[in-house]
Amino acid sequence: MRPENGHQARLLRLLRDGGPQSRAELGEAVELSKSKVAIELDRLTELGFVETAGLAASRGGRRSHVVALASHLRFVGVDIGATSIDVAITDGELRLLARASAPADVREGPNTVLDQVLELVGKARSDGAAPEVHGVGVGVPGPVSQRDGAPVVPPIMPGWNHFPVRDTLGAALGAPVMVDNDVNIMALGELHAGTARSVRDLLFVKVGTGIGCGIVVGGEVYRGVTGCAGDIGHIQVEEASATSPVCSCGNAGCLEAWFGGAALARDADAAARSGRSSWLAERLESRAADGGTLSAADVGAAAEAGDPVAVALIRDGGHRLGQVLASLVSFFNPGLVVIGGGVAGLGHQLLAEVRSVVYRRSLPLATGNLPIVLSELGGTAGVIGAARLVSDSVLSTA
Ligand SMILES: [Zn+2]
Protein backbone atom coordinates (compact mmCIF):
# COMPACT_ATOMS: atom_id res chain seq x y z
CA MET A 1 0.00 0.00 0.00
CA ARG A 2 1.63 3.22 -1.24
CA PRO A 3 0.44 6.64 -2.43
CA GLU A 4 0.77 6.82 -6.23
CA ASN A 5 2.14 10.33 -6.64
CA GLY A 6 3.58 13.31 -4.81
CA HIS A 7 0.21 15.06 -4.43
CA GLN A 8 -1.24 12.04 -2.66
CA ALA A 9 1.81 11.79 -0.39
CA ARG A 10 1.49 15.48 0.55
CA LEU A 11 -2.22 15.12 1.29
CA LEU A 12 -1.53 12.14 3.56
CA ARG A 13 1.14 14.00 5.53
CA LEU A 14 -1.13 17.03 5.94
CA LEU A 15 -3.79 14.74 7.40
CA ARG A 16 -1.24 12.99 9.64
CA ASP A 17 0.15 16.24 11.04
CA GLY A 18 -2.97 18.41 11.03
CA GLY A 19 -5.82 15.94 11.63
CA PRO A 20 -9.15 15.85 9.74
CA GLN A 21 -9.63 18.68 7.24
CA SER A 22 -12.16 19.69 4.62
CA ARG A 23 -11.55 19.03 0.95
CA ALA A 24 -11.47 22.79 0.44
CA GLU A 25 -8.75 23.31 3.07
CA LEU A 26 -6.65 20.48 1.65
CA GLY A 27 -7.02 21.90 -1.85
CA GLU A 28 -5.75 25.28 -0.68
CA ALA A 29 -2.80 23.69 1.18
CA VAL A 30 -1.57 21.70 -1.83
CA GLU A 31 -2.63 24.35 -4.37
CA LEU A 32 -4.68 21.99 -6.50
CA SER A 33 -8.03 22.64 -8.18
CA LYS A 34 -11.20 21.32 -6.56
CA SER A 35 -11.64 18.63 -9.16
CA LYS A 36 -8.01 17.49 -9.01
CA VAL A 37 -8.10 17.22 -5.18
CA ALA A 38 -11.33 15.25 -5.46
CA ILE A 39 -9.69 12.79 -7.86
CA GLU A 40 -6.65 12.26 -5.62
CA LEU A 41 -8.76 11.89 -2.46
CA ASP A 42 -11.09 9.41 -4.17
CA ARG A 43 -8.07 7.38 -5.18
CA LEU A 44 -6.66 7.52 -1.63
CA THR A 45 -10.04 6.33 -0.36
CA GLU A 46 -9.94 3.36 -2.76
CA LEU A 47 -6.42 2.55 -1.60
CA GLY A 48 -7.64 2.53 2.02
CA PHE A 49 -5.59 5.52 3.19
CA VAL A 50 -8.36 8.04 3.88
CA GLU A 51 -12.05 8.17 4.75
CA THR A 52 -14.79 10.77 4.82
CA ALA A 53 -15.55 12.11 8.29
CA GLY A 54 -18.75 14.11 7.75
CA LEU A 55 -19.41 17.60 6.45
CA ALA A 56 -17.44 20.73 7.31
CA ALA A 57 -19.10 23.82 8.75
CA SER A 58 -20.47 25.98 5.95
CA ARG A 59 -18.24 28.72 4.58
CA GLY A 60 -21.06 29.91 2.32
CA GLY A 61 -22.10 27.83 -0.63
CA ARG A 62 -22.01 24.05 -0.58
CA ARG A 63 -20.54 22.40 2.48
CA SER A 64 -17.25 20.61 1.92
CA HIS A 65 -16.63 17.01 3.03
CA VAL A 66 -14.17 16.51 5.89
CA VAL A 67 -11.48 13.95 5.15
CA ALA A 68 -9.40 12.01 7.70
CA LEU A 69 -6.74 9.33 7.61
CA ALA A 70 -8.39 5.89 7.60
CA SER A 71 -9.25 4.88 11.15
CA HIS A 72 -7.76 1.41 10.69
CA LEU A 73 -4.20 2.73 10.03
CA ARG A 74 -1.77 1.54 12.70
CA PHE A 75 1.91 2.20 13.29
CA VAL A 76 4.16 0.63 15.89
CA GLY A 77 6.92 2.62 17.59
CA VAL A 78 9.72 0.70 19.31
CA ASP A 79 12.35 2.42 21.47
CA ILE A 80 15.16 0.06 22.45
CA GLY A 81 17.26 1.68 25.18
CA ALA A 82 20.36 0.40 26.95
CA THR A 83 18.28 -0.90 29.86
CA SER A 84 14.65 -0.91 28.72
CA ILE A 85 12.28 -1.40 25.78
CA ASP A 86 9.23 0.79 25.12
CA VAL A 87 6.61 -0.11 22.54
CA ALA A 88 3.57 1.90 21.43
CA ILE A 89 0.72 1.44 18.97
CA THR A 90 -0.44 4.62 17.25
CA ASP A 91 -3.16 5.56 14.80
CA GLY A 92 -2.44 7.31 11.50
CA GLU A 93 -2.07 10.68 13.26
CA LEU A 94 0.49 9.07 15.60
CA ARG A 95 -1.69 9.34 18.68
CA LEU A 96 -0.82 6.72 21.31
CA LEU A 97 -3.44 3.95 21.53
CA ALA A 98 -1.58 1.35 23.59
CA ARG A 99 1.82 1.02 25.27
CA ALA A 100 3.95 -1.73 26.74
CA SER A 101 7.42 -1.60 28.26
CA ALA A 102 9.84 -3.79 30.15
CA PRO A 103 13.36 -3.66 31.55
CA ALA A 104 15.88 -5.20 29.16
CA ASP A 105 19.65 -5.39 28.72
CA VAL A 106 20.75 -4.49 25.21
CA ARG A 107 24.06 -6.30 25.87
CA GLU A 108 22.23 -9.63 25.80
CA GLY A 109 22.31 -9.34 22.03
CA PRO A 110 19.80 -9.03 19.20
CA ASN A 111 18.15 -12.46 19.41
CA THR A 112 17.12 -12.09 23.04
CA VAL A 113 16.22 -8.40 22.80
CA LEU A 114 14.21 -8.65 19.54
CA ASP A 115 12.28 -11.61 21.02
CA GLN A 116 11.39 -9.29 23.90
CA VAL A 117 10.36 -6.59 21.42
CA LEU A 118 8.02 -9.02 19.63
CA GLU A 119 6.54 -10.11 22.95
CA LEU A 120 5.86 -6.46 23.91
CA VAL A 121 4.35 -5.69 20.49
CA GLY A 122 2.07 -8.71 20.97
CA LYS A 123 1.12 -7.46 24.43
CA ALA A 124 0.36 -3.94 23.17
CA ARG A 125 -1.80 -5.40 20.38
CA SER A 126 -3.56 -7.96 22.60
CA ASP A 127 -6.60 -5.81 23.38
CA GLY A 128 -7.35 -5.41 19.67
CA ALA A 129 -5.64 -2.01 19.37
CA ALA A 130 -3.99 -3.04 16.09
CA PRO A 131 -5.58 -5.88 14.09
CA GLU A 132 -3.17 -4.95 11.28
CA VAL A 133 0.14 -3.08 11.35
CA HIS A 134 1.09 -0.74 8.49
CA GLY A 135 4.62 0.08 9.58
CA VAL A 136 7.08 -0.35 12.43
CA GLY A 137 9.68 2.24 13.47
CA VAL A 138 12.58 1.21 15.69
CA GLY A 139 15.14 3.25 17.63
CA VAL A 140 18.35 1.68 18.92
CA PRO A 141 21.07 3.16 21.18
CA GLY A 142 23.81 3.25 18.54
CA PRO A 143 24.67 4.28 14.98
CA VAL A 144 22.53 2.74 12.24
CA SER A 145 23.06 2.15 8.52
CA GLN A 146 19.84 3.32 6.88
CA ARG A 147 20.65 1.29 3.78
CA ASP A 148 20.95 -1.98 5.68
CA GLY A 149 18.50 -1.28 8.51
CA ALA A 150 21.19 -2.49 10.89
CA PRO A 151 23.38 -1.07 13.69
CA VAL A 152 27.00 -0.35 12.69
CA VAL A 153 29.79 -0.82 15.28
CA PRO A 154 27.50 0.29 18.13
CA PRO A 155 29.74 0.83 21.21
CA ILE A 156 27.24 -0.26 23.88
CA MET A 157 25.51 -3.03 21.85
CA PRO A 158 27.84 -6.04 21.69
CA GLY A 159 26.68 -8.64 19.15
CA TRP A 160 24.52 -6.16 17.17
CA ASN A 161 27.09 -5.06 14.58
CA HIS A 162 25.39 -5.41 11.14
CA PHE A 163 22.57 -7.51 12.65
CA PRO A 164 19.59 -7.19 10.23
CA VAL A 165 17.13 -5.59 12.68
CA ARG A 166 14.88 -4.26 9.89
CA ASP A 167 14.62 -7.54 8.00
CA THR A 168 14.22 -9.67 11.13
CA LEU A 169 11.34 -7.60 12.53
CA GLY A 170 9.85 -7.10 9.05
CA ALA A 171 9.64 -10.86 8.53
CA ALA A 172 8.17 -11.44 12.00
CA LEU A 173 5.56 -8.66 11.81
CA GLY A 174 4.77 -8.68 8.09
CA ALA A 175 5.09 -4.90 7.77
CA PRO A 176 7.65 -2.35 6.55
CA VAL A 177 10.24 -1.56 9.22
CA MET A 178 12.57 1.45 9.56
CA VAL A 179 15.47 1.58 12.02
CA ASP A 180 17.33 4.64 13.29
CA ASN A 181 19.45 5.91 16.13
CA ASP A 182 17.50 6.61 19.34
CA VAL A 183 18.49 10.29 19.42
CA ASN A 184 17.17 10.83 15.88
CA ILE A 185 13.81 9.25 16.69
CA MET A 186 13.48 11.37 19.83
CA ALA A 187 14.14 14.47 17.70
CA LEU A 188 11.36 13.31 15.34
CA GLY A 189 9.05 12.79 18.32
CA GLU A 190 9.69 16.37 19.46
CA LEU A 191 9.03 17.57 15.93
CA HIS A 192 5.70 15.74 15.77
CA ALA A 193 4.26 16.14 19.26
CA GLY A 194 6.54 18.29 21.40
CA THR A 195 7.63 21.87 21.85
CA ALA A 196 9.16 21.72 18.36
CA ARG A 197 5.84 21.30 16.50
CA SER A 198 6.08 24.66 14.79
CA VAL A 199 9.85 24.59 14.21
CA ARG A 200 11.61 23.27 11.09
CA ASP A 201 15.25 23.58 12.20
CA LEU A 202 16.23 22.38 15.63
CA LEU A 203 18.74 20.56 17.78
CA PHE A 204 17.53 17.86 20.15
CA VAL A 205 20.16 17.09 22.79
CA LYS A 206 19.80 13.79 24.60
CA VAL A 207 21.60 13.65 27.92
CA GLY A 208 21.33 10.05 29.06
CA THR A 209 24.11 7.65 30.01
CA GLY A 210 25.95 9.32 27.12
CA ILE A 211 25.24 12.48 25.14
CA GLY A 212 24.00 12.76 21.54
CA CYS A 213 22.30 15.32 19.33
CA GLY A 214 19.50 14.94 16.77
CA ILE A 215 19.78 17.49 13.96
CA VAL A 216 16.55 18.49 12.21
CA VAL A 217 16.95 20.56 9.03
CA GLY A 218 13.87 21.77 7.18
CA GLY A 219 11.68 19.28 9.06
CA GLU A 220 13.88 16.27 8.23
CA VAL A 221 16.54 14.52 10.30
CA TYR A 222 20.05 15.15 9.00
CA ARG A 223 22.12 11.97 9.41
CA GLY A 224 25.39 12.78 7.69
CA VAL A 225 27.23 10.69 5.12
CA THR A 226 27.65 7.59 7.27
CA GLY A 227 24.82 8.13 9.75
CA CYS A 228 26.77 9.44 12.72
CA ALA A 229 25.99 13.17 12.49
CA GLY A 230 25.29 14.66 15.90
CA ASP A 231 27.57 12.39 17.90
CA ILE A 232 28.51 15.36 20.09
CA GLY A 233 29.40 13.27 23.15
CA HIS A 234 32.86 12.77 21.65
CA ILE A 235 33.65 16.40 20.96
CA GLN A 236 36.68 17.33 23.03
CA VAL A 237 35.72 20.09 25.45
CA GLU A 238 39.21 20.93 26.60
CA GLU A 239 42.76 20.02 25.71
CA ALA A 240 43.34 16.54 27.16
CA SER A 241 45.75 16.46 30.11
CA ALA A 242 46.94 13.83 32.57
CA THR A 243 43.87 14.50 34.72
CA SER A 244 41.28 14.39 31.90
CA PRO A 245 38.80 11.56 32.24
CA VAL A 246 39.18 8.81 29.64
CA CYS A 247 36.11 8.23 27.47
CA SER A 248 34.47 4.94 26.49
CA CYS A 249 35.69 5.69 22.93
CA GLY A 250 39.31 5.56 24.08
CA ASN A 251 40.06 9.28 23.78
CA ALA A 252 40.47 11.62 26.74
CA GLY A 253 38.50 14.76 27.51
CA CYS A 254 35.34 14.02 25.46
CA LEU A 255 32.18 15.85 26.60
CA GLU A 256 30.65 12.50 27.55
CA ALA A 257 33.64 11.62 29.74
CA TRP A 258 33.06 14.84 31.72
CA PHE A 259 29.27 14.87 31.83
CA GLY A 260 26.31 12.56 31.27
CA GLY A 261 24.74 9.81 33.34
CA ALA A 262 27.82 7.59 33.54
CA ALA A 263 30.19 10.47 34.39
CA LEU A 264 27.85 11.85 37.06
CA ALA A 265 27.51 8.43 38.69
CA ARG A 266 31.31 8.11 38.75
CA ASP A 267 31.83 11.58 40.24
CA ALA A 268 29.05 11.08 42.80
CA ASP A 269 30.66 7.85 43.92
CA ALA A 270 34.03 9.57 44.31
CA ALA A 271 32.46 12.45 46.29
CA ALA A 272 30.70 9.99 48.57
CA ARG A 273 33.78 7.85 49.23
CA SER A 274 36.13 10.80 49.83
CA GLY A 275 33.71 12.27 52.38
CA ARG A 276 33.27 15.51 50.42
CA SER A 277 29.52 14.99 50.36
CA SER A 278 27.91 13.51 53.43
CA TRP A 279 24.54 13.52 51.65
CA LEU A 280 25.86 11.32 48.82
CA ALA A 281 27.82 9.17 51.31
CA GLU A 282 24.61 8.41 53.18
CA ARG A 283 22.77 7.65 49.94
CA LEU A 284 25.61 5.37 48.80
CA GLU A 285 25.39 3.45 52.05
CA SER A 286 21.68 2.78 51.60
CA ARG A 287 22.13 1.89 47.92
CA ALA A 288 25.02 -0.46 48.74
CA ALA A 289 22.85 -2.24 51.30
CA ASP A 290 20.67 -3.41 48.35
CA GLY A 291 23.72 -4.14 46.20
CA GLY A 292 23.25 -0.93 44.19
CA THR A 293 25.38 2.08 43.31
CA LEU A 294 24.85 5.82 42.94
CA SER A 295 23.27 7.15 39.74
CA ALA A 296 22.72 10.51 38.05
CA ALA A 297 19.26 10.59 39.62
CA ASP A 298 20.92 10.56 43.07
CA VAL A 299 22.94 13.62 42.07
CA GLY A 300 19.67 15.32 41.07
CA ALA A 301 18.10 14.44 44.42
CA ALA A 302 21.19 15.63 46.31
CA ALA A 303 21.17 18.94 44.44
CA GLU A 304 17.47 19.34 45.18
CA ALA A 305 18.28 18.86 48.86
CA GLY A 306 20.91 21.60 48.60
CA ASP A 307 24.06 19.45 48.67
CA PRO A 308 26.79 21.83 47.42
CA VAL A 309 28.91 19.07 45.82
CA ALA A 310 25.95 17.84 43.73
CA VAL A 311 25.04 21.40 42.76
CA ALA A 312 28.62 21.97 41.61
CA LEU A 313 28.64 18.72 39.57
CA ILE A 314 25.51 19.78 37.69
CA ARG A 315 26.82 23.30 37.21
CA ASP A 316 30.18 22.10 35.85
CA GLY A 317 28.47 19.59 33.57
CA GLY A 318 25.99 22.16 32.33
CA HIS A 319 28.87 24.53 31.69
CA ARG A 320 30.71 22.01 29.49
CA LEU A 321 27.53 21.03 27.65
CA GLY A 322 26.84 24.74 27.16
CA GLN A 323 30.31 25.29 25.68
CA VAL A 324 29.70 22.62 23.05
CA LEU A 325 26.17 23.87 22.35
CA ALA A 326 27.37 27.46 21.96
CA SER A 327 29.63 26.35 19.10
CA LEU A 328 26.84 24.28 17.54
CA VAL A 329 24.38 27.18 17.75
CA SER A 330 26.84 29.55 16.04
CA PHE A 331 27.47 26.94 13.36
CA PHE A 332 23.90 25.75 12.75
CA ASN A 333 21.67 28.71 13.72
CA PRO A 334 18.72 26.57 14.90
CA GLY A 335 15.25 27.88 15.78
CA LEU A 336 15.05 25.80 18.96
CA VAL A 337 17.21 23.66 21.24
CA VAL A 338 15.42 20.91 23.22
CA ILE A 339 17.21 19.03 26.00
CA GLY A 340 15.83 15.59 26.85
CA GLY A 341 16.88 12.13 28.01
CA GLY A 342 17.16 10.65 31.50
CA VAL A 343 19.62 13.17 32.91
CA ALA A 344 17.44 16.04 31.74
CA GLY A 345 15.64 15.14 35.01
CA LEU A 346 18.33 17.30 36.61
CA GLY A 347 16.05 19.96 35.28
CA HIS A 348 16.23 23.62 35.87
CA GLN A 349 19.70 23.90 37.39
CA LEU A 350 21.15 22.21 34.32
CA LEU A 351 19.02 24.30 31.98
CA ALA A 352 20.00 27.57 33.69
CA GLU A 353 23.72 26.81 33.33
CA VAL A 354 23.41 25.71 29.68
CA ARG A 355 21.40 28.81 28.81
CA SER A 356 23.82 31.19 30.48
CA VAL A 357 26.83 29.77 28.60
CA VAL A 358 25.09 29.58 25.21
CA TYR A 359 23.62 33.08 25.42
CA ARG A 360 26.98 34.49 26.52
CA ARG A 361 29.13 32.63 24.00
CA SER A 362 27.09 32.44 20.78
CA LEU A 363 26.60 35.28 18.33
CA PRO A 364 23.71 37.56 19.32
CA LEU A 365 22.09 37.13 15.92
CA ALA A 366 22.01 33.34 16.42
CA THR A 367 20.58 33.50 19.95
CA GLY A 368 18.27 36.51 19.59
CA ASN A 369 15.11 34.40 19.29
CA LEU A 370 16.52 31.06 20.37
CA PRO A 371 14.53 29.19 23.03
CA ILE A 372 16.48 26.52 24.94
CA VAL A 373 13.96 24.28 26.69
CA LEU A 374 13.58 20.94 28.44
CA SER A 375 11.60 18.25 26.62
CA GLU A 376 7.96 18.04 27.68
CA LEU A 377 7.37 14.61 26.15
CA GLY A 378 9.35 12.68 28.75
CA GLY A 379 9.41 8.99 27.96
CA THR A 380 7.15 9.13 24.88
CA ALA A 381 9.40 11.09 22.48
CA GLY A 382 11.13 7.89 21.32
CA VAL A 383 8.06 5.80 20.49
CA ILE A 384 6.19 8.69 18.83
CA GLY A 385 9.31 9.53 16.80
CA ALA A 386 9.78 5.89 15.78
CA ALA A 387 6.18 5.78 14.52
CA ARG A 388 6.78 9.07 12.71
CA LEU A 389 9.93 7.65 11.07
CA VAL A 390 8.11 4.71 9.50
CA SER A 391 5.01 6.77 8.66
CA ASP A 392 7.24 9.14 6.63
CA SER A 393 8.24 6.13 4.58
CA VAL A 394 4.82 4.45 4.31
CA LEU A 395 3.15 7.76 3.33
CA SER A 396 5.63 8.48 0.53
CA THR A 397 5.83 7.32 -3.05
CA ALA A 398 9.15 5.50 -2.92
ZN1 LIG B 1 34.69 9.84 23.46
XYZ file of C-alpha atoms and ligand atoms in Angstrom:
399
model
C 0.000 0.000 0.000
C 1.630 3.219 -1.240
C 0.440 6.637 -2.429
C 0.775 6.823 -6.230
C 2.138 10.331 -6.642
C 3.583 13.309 -4.810
C 0.210 15.055 -4.425
C -1.242 12.038 -2.659
C 1.811 11.787 -0.393
C 1.492 15.478 0.553
C -2.224 15.120 1.293
C -1.528 12.138 3.555
C 1.137 13.997 5.529
C -1.131 17.027 5.938
C -3.787 14.741 7.404
C -1.242 12.990 9.644
C 0.155 16.242 11.043
C -2.971 18.410 11.029
C -5.815 15.944 11.627
C -9.148 15.846 9.737
C -9.633 18.679 7.236
C -12.164 19.689 4.623
C -11.550 19.026 0.945
C -11.472 22.786 0.442
C -8.752 23.310 3.073
C -6.653 20.484 1.648
C -7.019 21.899 -1.849
C -5.745 25.279 -0.678
C -2.800 23.691 1.181
C -1.574 21.698 -1.830
C -2.629 24.346 -4.371
C -4.678 21.995 -6.504
C -8.029 22.640 -8.184
C -11.202 21.318 -6.562
C -11.641 18.625 -9.165
C -8.014 17.488 -9.008
C -8.096 17.221 -5.183
C -11.334 15.252 -5.459
C -9.693 12.788 -7.858
C -6.646 12.257 -5.620
C -8.758 11.890 -2.463
C -11.090 9.414 -4.171
C -8.070 7.378 -5.184
C -6.656 7.516 -1.629
C -10.040 6.333 -0.356
C -9.941 3.365 -2.761
C -6.417 2.553 -1.596
C -7.642 2.525 2.022
C -5.590 5.521 3.192
C -8.364 8.042 3.884
C -12.047 8.173 4.746
C -14.794 10.771 4.823
C -15.549 12.107 8.289
C -18.747 14.110 7.750
C -19.415 17.604 6.450
C -17.436 20.728 7.314
C -19.098 23.822 8.752
C -20.470 25.978 5.947
C -18.245 28.721 4.582
C -21.064 29.909 2.319
C -22.101 27.831 -0.634
C -22.013 24.053 -0.584
C -20.537 22.401 2.484
C -17.254 20.605 1.917
C -16.626 17.013 3.026
C -14.167 16.505 5.892
C -11.480 13.951 5.152
C -9.398 12.013 7.701
C -6.742 9.331 7.609
C -8.387 5.895 7.595
C -9.250 4.884 11.151
C -7.759 1.406 10.686
C -4.205 2.734 10.034
C -1.769 1.537 12.695
C 1.912 2.204 13.292
C 4.159 0.627 15.888
C 6.919 2.623 17.591
C 9.722 0.703 19.309
C 12.347 2.417 21.475
C 15.164 0.060 22.447
C 17.258 1.680 25.179
C 20.356 0.399 26.949
C 18.282 -0.905 29.862
C 14.646 -0.914 28.716
C 12.281 -1.398 25.776
C 9.232 0.793 25.116
C 6.605 -0.110 22.540
C 3.571 1.900 21.429
C 0.724 1.440 18.968
C -0.443 4.624 17.248
C -3.163 5.561 14.803
C -2.436 7.313 11.504
C -2.075 10.682 13.259
C 0.492 9.066 15.595
C -1.693 9.336 18.683
C -0.823 6.721 21.311
C -3.439 3.954 21.532
C -1.583 1.345 23.589
C 1.818 1.017 25.265
C 3.950 -1.729 26.744
C 7.419 -1.597 28.264
C 9.836 -3.794 30.147
C 13.355 -3.662 31.546
C 15.884 -5.196 29.163
C 19.654 -5.389 28.720
C 20.747 -4.489 25.209
C 24.057 -6.295 25.871
C 22.227 -9.632 25.801
C 22.313 -9.336 22.030
C 19.801 -9.034 19.200
C 18.152 -12.463 19.410
C 17.120 -12.085 23.043
C 16.223 -8.400 22.800
C 14.215 -8.655 19.541
C 12.279 -11.607 21.025
C 11.390 -9.294 23.904
C 10.360 -6.590 21.419
C 8.018 -9.023 19.628
C 6.540 -10.108 22.946
C 5.863 -6.462 23.908
C 4.350 -5.688 20.494
C 2.071 -8.708 20.970
C 1.124 -7.459 24.431
C 0.355 -3.942 23.173
C -1.805 -5.401 20.380
C -3.555 -7.961 22.598
C -6.597 -5.808 23.376
C -7.353 -5.409 19.674
C -5.639 -2.006 19.375
C -3.994 -3.038 16.095
C -5.577 -5.880 14.095
C -3.174 -4.945 11.282
C 0.137 -3.081 11.349
C 1.093 -0.742 8.491
C 4.621 0.076 9.581
C 7.078 -0.347 12.430
C 9.684 2.244 13.471
C 12.583 1.208 15.693
C 15.142 3.250 17.630
C 18.345 1.676 18.925
C 21.071 3.159 21.178
C 23.811 3.251 18.545
C 24.671 4.279 14.984
C 22.530 2.735 12.237
C 23.062 2.154 8.520
C 19.839 3.322 6.881
C 20.652 1.292 3.785
C 20.953 -1.984 5.681
C 18.497 -1.283 8.506
C 21.193 -2.486 10.894
C 23.381 -1.070 13.689
C 26.999 -0.346 12.694
C 29.785 -0.819 15.277
C 27.501 0.287 18.133
C 29.744 0.829 21.209
C 27.240 -0.258 23.881
C 25.511 -3.028 21.851
C 27.843 -6.039 21.691
C 26.678 -8.639 19.154
C 24.522 -6.162 17.174
C 27.086 -5.063 14.576
C 25.385 -5.413 11.141
C 22.573 -7.510 12.645
C 19.594 -7.185 10.234
C 17.126 -5.591 12.676
C 14.876 -4.257 9.894
C 14.623 -7.540 8.002
C 14.218 -9.666 11.129
C 11.340 -7.601 12.529
C 9.852 -7.102 9.052
C 9.637 -10.857 8.528
C 8.171 -11.436 11.995
C 5.558 -8.663 11.808
C 4.774 -8.678 8.085
C 5.088 -4.898 7.772
C 7.649 -2.351 6.553
C 10.243 -1.560 9.224
C 12.570 1.450 9.557
C 15.466 1.576 12.024
C 17.333 4.641 13.289
C 19.451 5.909 16.126
C 17.497 6.613 19.338
C 18.489 10.289 19.415
C 17.167 10.827 15.878
C 13.810 9.249 16.691
C 13.485 11.375 19.831
C 14.136 14.472 17.696
C 11.359 13.314 15.340
C 9.046 12.787 18.325
C 9.690 16.369 19.458
C 9.031 17.573 15.929
C 5.705 15.740 15.772
C 4.263 16.141 19.255
C 6.542 18.292 21.397
C 7.628 21.874 21.845
C 9.159 21.717 18.357
C 5.840 21.299 16.503
C 6.076 24.658 14.790
C 9.850 24.594 14.214
C 11.614 23.270 11.094
C 15.247 23.581 12.200
C 16.230 22.381 15.632
C 18.735 20.563 17.775
C 17.535 17.861 20.153
C 20.160 17.090 22.790
C 19.799 13.791 24.601
C 21.601 13.654 27.923
C 21.334 10.053 29.060
C 24.106 7.647 30.006
C 25.954 9.322 27.120
C 25.241 12.484 25.139
C 23.997 12.765 21.539
C 22.296 15.315 19.329
C 19.497 14.943 16.771
C 19.785 17.488 13.961
C 16.555 18.495 12.213
C 16.949 20.556 9.030
C 13.874 21.772 7.176
C 11.679 19.276 9.056
C 13.885 16.274 8.234
C 16.543 14.519 10.295
C 20.054 15.152 9.004
C 22.117 11.969 9.414
C 25.388 12.783 7.695
C 27.226 10.691 5.117
C 27.646 7.592 7.271
C 24.819 8.131 9.749
C 26.775 9.445 12.717
C 25.991 13.174 12.489
C 25.290 14.656 15.900
C 27.574 12.389 17.897
C 28.513 15.359 20.094
C 29.400 13.271 23.150
C 32.855 12.767 21.648
C 33.650 16.403 20.959
C 36.684 17.326 23.026
C 35.723 20.091 25.449
C 39.213 20.929 26.604
C 42.756 20.016 25.712
C 43.344 16.539 27.157
C 45.746 16.457 30.110
C 46.941 13.830 32.570
C 43.873 14.504 34.723
C 41.281 14.392 31.900
C 38.795 11.562 32.240
C 39.180 8.807 29.640
C 36.110 8.228 27.472
C 34.469 4.940 26.489
C 35.694 5.690 22.935
C 39.308 5.556 24.081
C 40.059 9.282 23.781
C 40.468 11.616 26.736
C 38.501 14.762 27.513
C 35.341 14.024 25.465
C 32.179 15.849 26.598
C 30.654 12.498 27.546
C 33.637 11.622 29.742
C 33.057 14.837 31.724
C 29.269 14.869 31.831
C 26.308 12.558 31.271
C 24.736 9.808 33.336
C 27.815 7.594 33.539
C 30.187 10.468 34.386
C 27.846 11.847 37.064
C 27.511 8.426 38.689
C 31.310 8.112 38.753
C 31.825 11.583 40.240
C 29.048 11.085 42.797
C 30.658 7.845 43.917
C 34.026 9.568 44.309
C 32.463 12.448 46.286
C 30.699 9.988 48.572
C 33.780 7.849 49.227
C 36.128 10.799 49.830
C 33.715 12.267 52.377
C 33.272 15.511 50.416
C 29.519 14.991 50.362
C 27.908 13.512 53.431
C 24.536 13.520 51.646
C 25.860 11.323 48.818
C 27.821 9.168 51.308
C 24.611 8.413 53.175
C 22.773 7.651 49.938
C 25.609 5.372 48.797
C 25.387 3.448 52.054
C 21.675 2.780 51.601
C 22.134 1.890 47.915
C 25.020 -0.457 48.738
C 22.846 -2.239 51.302
C 20.673 -3.411 48.350
C 23.723 -4.142 46.196
C 23.253 -0.927 44.191
C 25.383 2.084 43.305
C 24.850 5.824 42.939
C 23.270 7.155 39.744
C 22.725 10.507 38.045
C 19.256 10.587 39.621
C 20.916 10.564 43.071
C 22.939 13.617 42.074
C 19.669 15.320 41.069
C 18.099 14.437 44.424
C 21.185 15.632 46.309
C 21.167 18.944 44.443
C 17.468 19.335 45.176
C 18.277 18.859 48.863
C 20.912 21.596 48.605
C 24.064 19.449 48.673
C 26.795 21.827 47.420
C 28.908 19.069 45.820
C 25.953 17.841 43.733
C 25.036 21.396 42.760
C 28.623 21.968 41.607
C 28.642 18.724 39.569
C 25.509 19.778 37.692
C 26.818 23.303 37.213
C 30.179 22.104 35.851
C 28.471 19.588 33.569
C 25.985 22.162 32.326
C 28.865 24.534 31.687
C 30.712 22.012 29.494
C 27.525 21.027 27.649
C 26.838 24.739 27.159
C 30.314 25.289 25.684
C 29.697 22.616 23.049
C 26.165 23.872 22.350
C 27.373 27.463 21.964
C 29.627 26.352 19.101
C 26.837 24.282 17.541
C 24.383 27.182 17.747
C 26.837 29.548 16.043
C 27.473 26.942 13.360
C 23.897 25.745 12.751
C 21.672 28.711 13.724
C 18.717 26.566 14.898
C 15.251 27.882 15.776
C 15.046 25.800 18.959
C 17.209 23.657 21.242
C 15.425 20.915 23.222
C 17.208 19.032 26.001
C 15.833 15.585 26.853
C 16.878 12.127 28.006
C 17.157 10.651 31.496
C 19.617 13.166 32.910
C 17.438 16.040 31.741
C 15.638 15.140 35.005
C 18.331 17.298 36.614
C 16.046 19.961 35.281
C 16.229 23.616 35.867
C 19.702 23.898 37.387
C 21.150 22.208 34.319
C 19.017 24.304 31.980
C 20.003 27.568 33.686
C 23.719 26.809 33.325
C 23.414 25.707 29.683
C 21.396 28.805 28.814
C 23.822 31.195 30.483
C 26.830 29.773 28.603
C 25.087 29.577 25.209
C 23.616 33.077 25.425
C 26.976 34.486 26.524
C 29.134 32.635 24.000
C 27.091 32.438 20.784
C 26.600 35.280 18.329
C 23.713 37.565 19.322
C 22.086 37.126 15.921
C 22.014 33.341 16.421
C 20.580 33.496 19.950
C 18.265 36.507 19.593
C 15.112 34.397 19.294
C 16.516 31.055 20.365
C 14.529 29.192 23.029
C 16.481 26.521 24.935
C 13.961 24.281 26.688
C 13.584 20.936 28.440
C 11.597 18.253 26.622
C 7.964 18.043 27.681
C 7.367 14.612 26.152
C 9.350 12.678 28.753
C 9.409 8.987 27.955
C 7.148 9.132 24.882
C 9.398 11.093 22.480
C 11.130 7.893 21.320
C 8.063 5.801 20.487
C 6.194 8.686 18.831
C 9.311 9.526 16.803
C 9.776 5.890 15.783
C 6.179 5.782 14.519
C 6.782 9.065 12.708
C 9.926 7.653 11.073
C 8.113 4.715 9.503
C 5.012 6.771 8.659
C 7.239 9.138 6.635
C 8.238 6.125 4.579
C 4.815 4.453 4.311
C 3.154 7.759 3.327
C 5.634 8.485 0.533
C 5.829 7.317 -3.051
C 9.146 5.499 -2.919
Zn 34.694 9.841 23.458
